[in-house]
Amino acid sequence: MTAAALSLDVQDGIAIITIDLPNESVNKFSAAVIAEFDAMMTTIEGNSAVKAAVLISGKPDVFIAGADIDAFLEFKSAKDAEAASASGHRMMSRLERSRAPVVAAIHGACLGAGLETALACAYRIASDHPKTVLALPETQLGLIPGAGGTQRLPKVVGLQVALDMILTAKNVRAKKALQCGLVDELVHPSILREVAIRRAKALAAGTLRGHSEKARGVMGTLLEGNPVGRAIVFRQARALTLKKSRGAYPALPAAIDAVQAGYEGTAEQGFATEARLFGEMAATAVSRELIFLFFATTSLKKDTGVGEGSPAPLPVSQIGILGTGFMGAGIAAVAAMQGIPVRFKDMQHEQVGRGLAAVRAVLQERLTKKQITRQQFDDQLSLVSGTIEYTGFGNVPLVIEAVFEDLAVKHQVLAEIERVLPPSAIFASNTSTIPIAQVADGSPRPDRVIGMHFFSPVQKMPLLEVIATRRTAPEVIATTVAFGRKLGKTVIVVNDAPGFYVNRILAPYINEAGRMLDEGVAIEAIDRAMLDFGFPVGPITLLDEVGLDIAGKSGAIMAKAFGNRLQPSASLGQVLASGRLGRKSKKGFYLYDASGKKGGVDESVYSLLPTGRRRTELAKEEIQRRCSLAMVNEAARCLEEHTLRSPRDGDVGAVFGIGFPPFRGGPFRHVDAVGAAEIVRQLAALNAEHHGRFDPCALLVQMAREGQRFYPATGKPV
Ligand code: NAI
């Protein structure tokens, strides 16, 4: 390390330690920063003039964002990671036991090792600012907090809140942090430093008590204060975690073990258990894949979508949306949340009114959950204005169409709006199945036409698939990508082809599940197998959710484009023909009550299937192999055909668009983990039985022959 991350200023008996990593946008911990901290503590302790200290960040909106995740790649073994955790423990312990008590002055992100540092301080004061969030997100990377988080957090906020924070990795905002005792005090950011210095002086003078002392006073009154209550809390946490994760995320039970070791044993036992389990988790394949996803999404944030030397994105300070239906309203709400004015157009006032009400409902949910204030709610809502004409579109730099899924309608609105828009404006289509080149054929400026494929519900789904045609101008791609990111989405850019990428790989997966229904496999057996594989919902449940009509329409388009390989199942066709649409019609493969709540399998649906009642037993592994490999093979084809630009985009698209199991990293990571040769062997065996549906694609065959991988075997994956 060349320049120092920490600087010291002693004023009036108070040491002010400022952390500000040079050449980095955020503060993060590495071995070098820990060594600096150690030296800093020696300096402070050795200076008898120093009575107390304040730790504050020099970055505008970040306290400390956590550990340097790049450094995790250097662990060669569980022992290495355990040693790194132990070194973090020593540093935090020095901070905690310092002769001069330390006040953490927190503004901005205080995450992971950042919060663990704050927890080791004698007093925590935070700014009451929306940017101030505190969390222990380690389990999201398949790890457990390794710098004392599992030990100190329960002592500060109590067992239940601590387990909840660690197991869900959730962000705690400033106000909540005060309520649960995570911080001792909130102040306006402008006076954070000044008040922190005052509190440090009071601590030195003995007129202010540190939080941990206060916490110890109340602990006995809580449920967890007695052994029976504690046992219940731990048992419930384990059961809930197992149910939610289906045992696929070992860091979750490990985090509970670490908390329990410290809560019920000595401090030494607790810290030693945390370090050991941190080490063990760092060496798991699950953690490797989750860290890969972290790197992949981080690298996508820097990707302009058009490569080196790309044109700068145009500013998009307002947008137009055509079609105020389900998707249009979702997109409008997400834009409003980011402070972007939206001009909203449909055919009749009634539809516009419904669209505005839908936007209001999305924002209302955020208000109810206290994610925004009443003022923000009012401000955001006022950004969306509706019309049934094209007034107000004259200066709009980007229009997103979300009208009916019908090429003639799309061409009609395109022709209408062309007369109103400025010449440089971009026309983005949210079509889910129509090739963008066909939409662009209806425009005199096809270079300004692009696809923006959002997923529903727009406000919840993190992915945006941007589709470029051969004619789309690089500036248009760069602008659309930058705008998608402004909406908070993870953006992948794909080339135009039927189904683009996400729906393309979903098709064979859904078809294969349907084929098993054709063969007489039970609905719940298929869904359960794929839940066990790690998908968030089973494929038959997904059909009900998406809508059988939509799945049928999209399936037919894919079959037309790709022939025999992507033929939909007879079961889907027959159930759809009976009039069942899935959840939205409260009739599908599953039962739904009047409120739409899903029940068990609707046994009456079996009479609609080709083989009637269930009579085929298929091993869980066989179901998993067929569904997953159909998807993986198609993903590899997308790369081979250059629909995808990189395996990274394919993995991120599958995980964030479909819910491909994150702990497997994505279809391409899965091939690397299993080995291309083994994947090709399994595909060939399936293909022999299933007539051409599993023909391994040329890319996989070549990789198998040459022993290649999609990602490097060691070092930073992307
Ligand atoms: P929707 O039926 O809820 O909304 C369509 C809206 O477009 C209606 O309000 C309709 O009045 C309006 N519209 C039709 N013709 C119009 C015209 N000439 N001018 C102005 N407005 C017009 O449909 P939804 O689900 O919102 O889908 C819209 C588009 O988004 C479709 O292309 C669909 O394929 C695509 N999409 C849908 C997804 C979904 O999950 N529903 C997911 C991703 C994309």
mmCIF file of C-alpha atoms in Angstrom, residues 216-433:
data_model
loop_
_atom_site.group_PDB
_atom_site.id
_atom_site.type_symbol
_atom_site.label_atom_id
_atom_site.label_comp_id
_atom_site.label_asym_id
_atom_site.label_seq_id
_atom_site.Cartn_x
_atom_site.Cartn_y
_atom_site.Cartn_z
ATOM 1 C CA ARG A 216 -26.087 -6.056 29.475
ATOM 2 C CA GLY A 217 -28.465 -4.365 31.887
ATOM 3 C CA VAL A 218 -31.589 -5.222 29.881
ATOM 4 C CA MET A 219 -30.559 -8.604 28.573
ATOM 5 C CA GLY A 220 -31.884 -10.560 31.543
ATOM 6 C CA THR A 221 -35.438 -9.434 30.857
ATOM 7 C CA LEU A 222 -35.595 -10.807 27.326
ATOM 8 C CA LEU A 223 -36.839 -14.222 26.224
ATOM 9 C CA GLU A 224 -33.325 -15.186 25.323
ATOM 10 C CA GLY A 225 -32.117 -14.286 28.810
ATOM 11 C CA ASN A 226 -33.094 -17.741 30.069
ATOM 12 C CA PRO A 227 -31.875 -21.092 28.757
ATOM 13 C CA VAL A 228 -35.330 -22.400 27.799
ATOM 14 C CA GLY A 229 -36.201 -19.286 25.799
ATOM 15 C CA ARG A 230 -32.792 -19.363 24.153
ATOM 16 C CA ALA A 231 -33.192 -22.963 23.105
ATOM 17 C CA ILE A 232 -36.527 -22.082 21.484
ATOM 18 C CA VAL A 233 -35.008 -19.151 19.584
ATOM 19 C CA PHE A 234 -32.148 -21.274 18.218
ATOM 20 C CA ARG A 235 -34.446 -24.163 17.335
ATOM 21 C CA GLN A 236 -36.850 -21.893 15.453
ATOM 22 C CA ALA A 237 -34.036 -20.174 13.577
ATOM 23 C CA ARG A 238 -32.639 -23.536 12.459
ATOM 24 C CA ALA A 239 -36.023 -24.858 11.352
ATOM 25 C CA LEU A 240 -36.957 -21.716 9.436
ATOM 26 C CA THR A 241 -33.568 -21.536 7.746
ATOM 27 C CA LEU A 242 -33.723 -25.165 6.668
ATOM 28 C CA LYS A 243 -37.212 -24.711 5.283
ATOM 29 C CA LYS A 244 -36.268 -21.635 3.295
ATOM 30 C CA SER A 245 -32.896 -22.811 1.998
ATOM 31 C CA ARG A 246 -33.662 -26.522 1.626
ATOM 32 C CA GLY A 247 -30.195 -27.105 3.032
ATOM 33 C CA ALA A 248 -28.452 -25.590 0.010
ATOM 34 C CA TYR A 249 -26.696 -22.760 1.863
ATOM 35 C CA PRO A 250 -24.358 -24.155 4.550
ATOM 36 C CA ALA A 251 -23.391 -20.678 5.806
ATOM 37 C CA LEU A 252 -26.852 -20.237 7.332
ATOM 38 C CA PRO A 253 -26.645 -23.074 9.883
ATOM 39 C CA ALA A 254 -22.948 -22.258 10.371
ATOM 40 C CA ALA A 255 -23.845 -18.683 11.347
ATOM 41 C CA ILE A 256 -26.348 -19.997 13.897
ATOM 42 C CA ASP A 257 -23.671 -22.364 15.281
ATOM 43 C CA ALA A 258 -21.243 -19.470 15.663
ATOM 44 C CA VAL A 259 -23.800 -17.282 17.428
ATOM 45 C CA GLN A 260 -24.763 -20.138 19.734
ATOM 46 C CA ALA A 261 -21.152 -21.006 20.586
ATOM 47 C CA GLY A 262 -20.521 -17.488 21.824
ATOM 48 C CA TYR A 263 -23.897 -17.040 23.443
ATOM 49 C CA GLU A 264 -23.724 -20.191 25.479
ATOM 50 C CA GLY A 265 -19.988 -20.720 25.860
ATOM 51 C CA THR A 266 -17.067 -18.487 26.721
ATOM 52 C CA ALA A 267 -16.060 -15.526 24.568
ATOM 53 C CA GLU A 268 -12.963 -17.428 23.510
ATOM 54 C CA GLN A 269 -15.010 -20.391 22.339
ATOM 55 C CA GLY A 270 -17.320 -18.062 20.460
ATOM 56 C CA PHE A 271 -14.589 -16.251 18.551
ATOM 57 C CA ALA A 272 -12.720 -19.489 17.828
ATOM 58 C CA THR A 273 -15.898 -21.063 16.448
ATOM 59 C CA GLU A 274 -16.600 -18.019 14.294
ATOM 60 C CA ALA A 275 -13.075 -18.074 12.827
ATOM 61 C CA ARG A 276 -13.185 -21.814 12.165
ATOM 62 C CA LEU A 277 -16.598 -21.692 10.490
ATOM 63 C CA PHE A 278 -15.674 -18.584 8.489
ATOM 64 C CA GLY A 279 -12.700 -20.573 7.195
ATOM 65 C CA GLU A 280 -14.804 -23.623 6.395
ATOM 66 C CA MET A 281 -17.437 -21.570 4.577
ATOM 67 C CA ALA A 282 -14.831 -19.650 2.551
ATOM 68 C CA ALA A 283 -13.672 -22.991 1.162
ATOM 69 C CA THR A 284 -17.134 -24.131 -0.013
ATOM 70 C CA ALA A 285 -18.201 -24.301 -3.659
ATOM 71 C CA VAL A 286 -21.372 -22.419 -2.675
ATOM 72 C CA SER A 287 -19.373 -19.439 -1.477
ATOM 73 C CA ARG A 288 -17.203 -19.554 -4.588
ATOM 74 C CA GLU A 289 -20.299 -19.314 -6.811
ATOM 75 C CA LEU A 290 -21.946 -16.553 -4.782
ATOM 76 C CA ILE A 291 -18.721 -14.556 -4.851
ATOM 77 C CA PHE A 292 -18.567 -15.150 -8.613
ATOM 78 C CA LEU A 293 -22.068 -13.643 -8.914
ATOM 79 C CA PHE A 294 -20.935 -10.664 -6.881
ATOM 80 C CA PHE A 295 -17.999 -10.087 -9.229
ATOM 81 C CA ALA A 296 -20.162 -10.698 -12.299
ATOM 82 C CA THR A 297 -22.774 -8.128 -11.300
ATOM 83 C CA THR A 298 -20.061 -5.674 -10.254
ATOM 84 C CA SER A 299 -18.354 -6.006 -13.622
ATOM 85 C CA LEU A 300 -21.704 -5.549 -15.393
ATOM 86 C CA LYS A 301 -22.129 -2.237 -13.577
ATOM 87 C CA LYS A 302 -19.043 -0.969 -15.389
ATOM 88 C CA ASP A 303 -20.004 -2.451 -18.745
ATOM 89 C CA THR A 304 -21.231 0.154 -21.240
ATOM 90 C CA GLY A 305 -22.791 -2.543 -23.409
ATOM 91 C CA VAL A 306 -20.747 -1.550 -26.452
ATOM 92 C CA GLY A 307 -17.138 -2.221 -25.492
ATOM 93 C CA GLU A 308 -14.058 -0.030 -25.478
ATOM 94 C CA GLY A 309 -14.120 3.463 -26.960
ATOM 95 C CA SER A 310 -17.893 3.457 -26.970
ATOM 96 C CA PRO A 311 -19.931 6.620 -27.457
ATOM 97 C CA ALA A 312 -21.054 8.310 -24.260
ATOM 98 C CA PRO A 313 -24.663 7.644 -23.254
ATOM 99 C CA LEU A 314 -27.103 10.464 -23.969
ATOM 100 C CA PRO A 315 -28.755 12.075 -20.963
ATOM 101 C CA VAL A 316 -32.246 10.714 -20.228
ATOM 102 C CA SER A 317 -33.944 13.148 -17.873
ATOM 103 C CA GLN A 318 -37.522 12.097 -18.723
ATOM 104 C CA ILE A 319 -39.198 9.225 -20.557
ATOM 105 C CA GLY A 320 -42.397 8.356 -22.350
ATOM 106 C CA ILE A 321 -44.233 5.066 -21.904
ATOM 107 C CA LEU A 322 -46.792 3.775 -24.405
ATOM 108 C CA GLY A 323 -49.287 1.373 -22.877
ATOM 109 C CA THR A 324 -50.315 1.884 -19.260
ATOM 110 C CA GLY A 325 -51.075 -1.800 -18.620
ATOM 111 C CA PHE A 326 -49.369 -4.212 -16.281
ATOM 112 C CA MET A 327 -45.791 -3.735 -17.544
ATOM 113 C CA GLY A 328 -46.113 -0.054 -18.492
ATOM 114 C CA ALA A 329 -47.274 0.810 -14.985
ATOM 115 C CA GLY A 330 -44.445 -1.201 -13.403
ATOM 116 C CA ILE A 331 -41.829 0.557 -15.533
ATOM 117 C CA ALA A 332 -43.385 3.969 -14.788
ATOM 118 C CA ALA A 333 -43.300 3.294 -11.042
ATOM 119 C CA VAL A 334 -39.654 2.247 -11.124
ATOM 120 C CA ALA A 335 -38.708 5.355 -13.139
ATOM 121 C CA ALA A 336 -40.619 7.609 -10.722
ATOM 122 C CA MET A 337 -38.791 6.007 -7.789
ATOM 123 C CA GLN A 338 -35.562 7.209 -9.372
ATOM 124 C CA GLY A 339 -36.921 10.736 -9.791
ATOM 125 C CA ILE A 340 -37.449 10.454 -13.552
ATOM 126 C CA PRO A 341 -40.563 12.216 -14.961
ATOM 127 C CA VAL A 342 -42.784 9.884 -17.013
ATOM 128 C CA ARG A 343 -45.284 10.763 -19.739
ATOM 129 C CA PHE A 344 -47.753 7.929 -19.793
ATOM 130 C CA LYS A 345 -49.985 7.211 -22.843
ATOM 131 C CA ASP A 346 -52.768 4.753 -23.562
ATOM 132 C CA MET A 347 -55.817 4.660 -25.791
ATOM 133 C CA GLN A 348 -58.542 5.723 -23.374
ATOM 134 C CA HIS A 349 -58.813 7.664 -20.126
ATOM 135 C CA GLU A 350 -60.009 4.580 -18.339
ATOM 136 C CA GLN A 351 -56.793 2.675 -19.122
ATOM 137 C CA VAL A 352 -54.624 5.655 -18.201
ATOM 138 C CA GLY A 353 -56.520 5.937 -14.913
ATOM 139 C CA ARG A 354 -55.956 2.261 -14.204
ATOM 140 C CA GLY A 355 -52.261 2.627 -15.019
ATOM 141 C CA LEU A 356 -51.871 5.604 -12.697
ATOM 142 C CA ALA A 357 -53.655 3.682 -9.945
ATOM 143 C CA ALA A 358 -51.236 0.789 -10.469
ATOM 144 C CA VAL A 359 -48.269 3.160 -10.161
ATOM 145 C CA ARG A 360 -49.769 4.556 -6.982
ATOM 146 C CA ALA A 361 -50.184 1.041 -5.590
ATOM 147 C CA VAL A 362 -46.504 0.222 -6.143
ATOM 148 C CA LEU A 363 -45.419 3.457 -4.438
ATOM 149 C CA GLN A 364 -47.989 2.958 -1.676
ATOM 150 C CA GLU A 365 -46.407 -0.385 -0.830
ATOM 151 C CA ARG A 366 -43.046 1.339 -0.443
ATOM 152 C CA LEU A 367 -44.648 3.946 1.805
ATOM 153 C CA THR A 368 -46.386 1.296 3.912
ATOM 154 C CA LYS A 369 -43.079 -0.532 4.333
ATOM 155 C CA LYS A 370 -41.500 2.801 5.342
ATOM 156 C CA GLN A 371 -39.029 2.599 2.475
ATOM 157 C CA ILE A 372 -40.028 6.137 1.496
ATOM 158 C CA THR A 373 -41.498 9.085 3.368
ATOM 159 C CA ARG A 374 -44.922 10.607 2.649
ATOM 160 C CA GLN A 375 -43.127 13.540 1.010
ATOM 161 C CA GLN A 376 -41.177 11.201 -1.283
ATOM 162 C CA PHE A 377 -44.380 9.310 -2.090
ATOM 163 C CA ASP A 378 -46.108 12.542 -3.134
ATOM 164 C CA ASP A 379 -43.079 13.747 -5.105
ATOM 165 C CA GLN A 380 -42.661 10.443 -6.955
ATOM 166 C CA LEU A 381 -46.339 10.095 -7.771
ATOM 167 C CA SER A 382 -46.444 13.604 -9.179
ATOM 168 C CA LEU A 383 -43.729 12.669 -11.687
ATOM 169 C CA VAL A 384 -46.111 10.451 -13.670
ATOM 170 C CA SER A 385 -48.611 12.235 -15.891
ATOM 171 C CA GLY A 386 -51.060 10.579 -18.262
ATOM 172 C CA THR A 387 -52.493 11.372 -21.679
ATOM 173 C CA ILE A 388 -54.466 9.721 -24.457
ATOM 174 C CA GLU A 389 -52.752 11.839 -27.077
ATOM 175 C CA TYR A 390 -49.121 12.419 -27.831
ATOM 176 C CA THR A 391 -48.956 15.777 -26.083
ATOM 177 C CA GLY A 392 -45.866 16.166 -23.944
ATOM 178 C CA PHE A 393 -43.751 13.758 -25.997
ATOM 179 C CA GLY A 394 -42.002 16.457 -28.060
ATOM 180 C CA ASN A 395 -38.833 16.520 -25.924
ATOM 181 C CA VAL A 396 -38.750 12.956 -24.721
ATOM 182 C CA PRO A 397 -35.346 11.334 -25.403
ATOM 183 C CA LEU A 398 -36.507 7.745 -24.743
ATOM 184 C CA VAL A 399 -39.864 6.068 -25.265
ATOM 185 C CA ILE A 400 -40.617 2.573 -23.987
ATOM 186 C CA GLU A 401 -43.528 0.786 -25.586
ATOM 187 C CA ALA A 402 -45.479 -1.761 -23.568
ATOM 188 C CA VAL A 403 -48.614 -2.072 -25.723
ATOM 189 C CA PHE A 404 -50.252 -5.369 -26.672
ATOM 190 C CA GLU A 405 -47.971 -8.159 -27.868
ATOM 191 C CA ASP A 406 -48.951 -7.703 -31.500
ATOM 192 C CA LEU A 407 -46.572 -6.546 -34.220
ATOM 193 C CA ALA A 408 -49.256 -4.552 -36.055
ATOM 194 C CA VAL A 409 -50.110 -2.590 -32.884
ATOM 195 C CA LYS A 410 -46.411 -2.006 -32.178
ATOM 196 C CA HIS A 411 -45.936 -0.707 -35.746
ATOM 197 C CA GLN A 412 -48.971 1.514 -35.402
ATOM 198 C CA VAL A 413 -47.769 3.237 -32.219
ATOM 199 C CA LEU A 414 -44.285 3.485 -33.703
ATOM 200 C CA ALA A 415 -45.641 5.280 -36.783
ATOM 201 C CA GLU A 416 -47.733 7.608 -34.616
ATOM 202 C CA ILE A 417 -45.000 8.572 -32.229
ATOM 203 C CA GLU A 418 -42.385 9.078 -34.944
ATOM 204 C CA ARG A 419 -44.305 12.210 -35.934
ATOM 205 C CA VAL A 420 -43.941 13.696 -32.462
ATOM 206 C CA LEU A 421 -40.553 12.614 -31.132
ATOM 207 C CA PRO A 422 -37.308 14.544 -31.579
ATOM 208 C CA PRO A 423 -35.108 12.929 -34.290
ATOM 209 C CA SER A 424 -32.534 11.640 -31.805
ATOM 210 C CA ALA A 425 -35.111 9.900 -29.591
ATOM 211 C CA ILE A 426 -34.799 6.195 -28.832
ATOM 212 C CA PHE A 427 -37.714 3.807 -29.267
ATOM 213 C CA ALA A 428 -37.422 0.835 -26.910
ATOM 214 C CA SER A 429 -39.794 -2.109 -27.117
ATOM 215 C CA ASN A 430 -40.665 -4.234 -24.091
ATOM 216 C CA THR A 431 -41.867 -7.088 -26.284
ATOM 217 C CA SER A 432 -41.192 -10.498 -24.813
ATOM 218 C CA THR A 433 -41.281 -12.515 -28.021
#
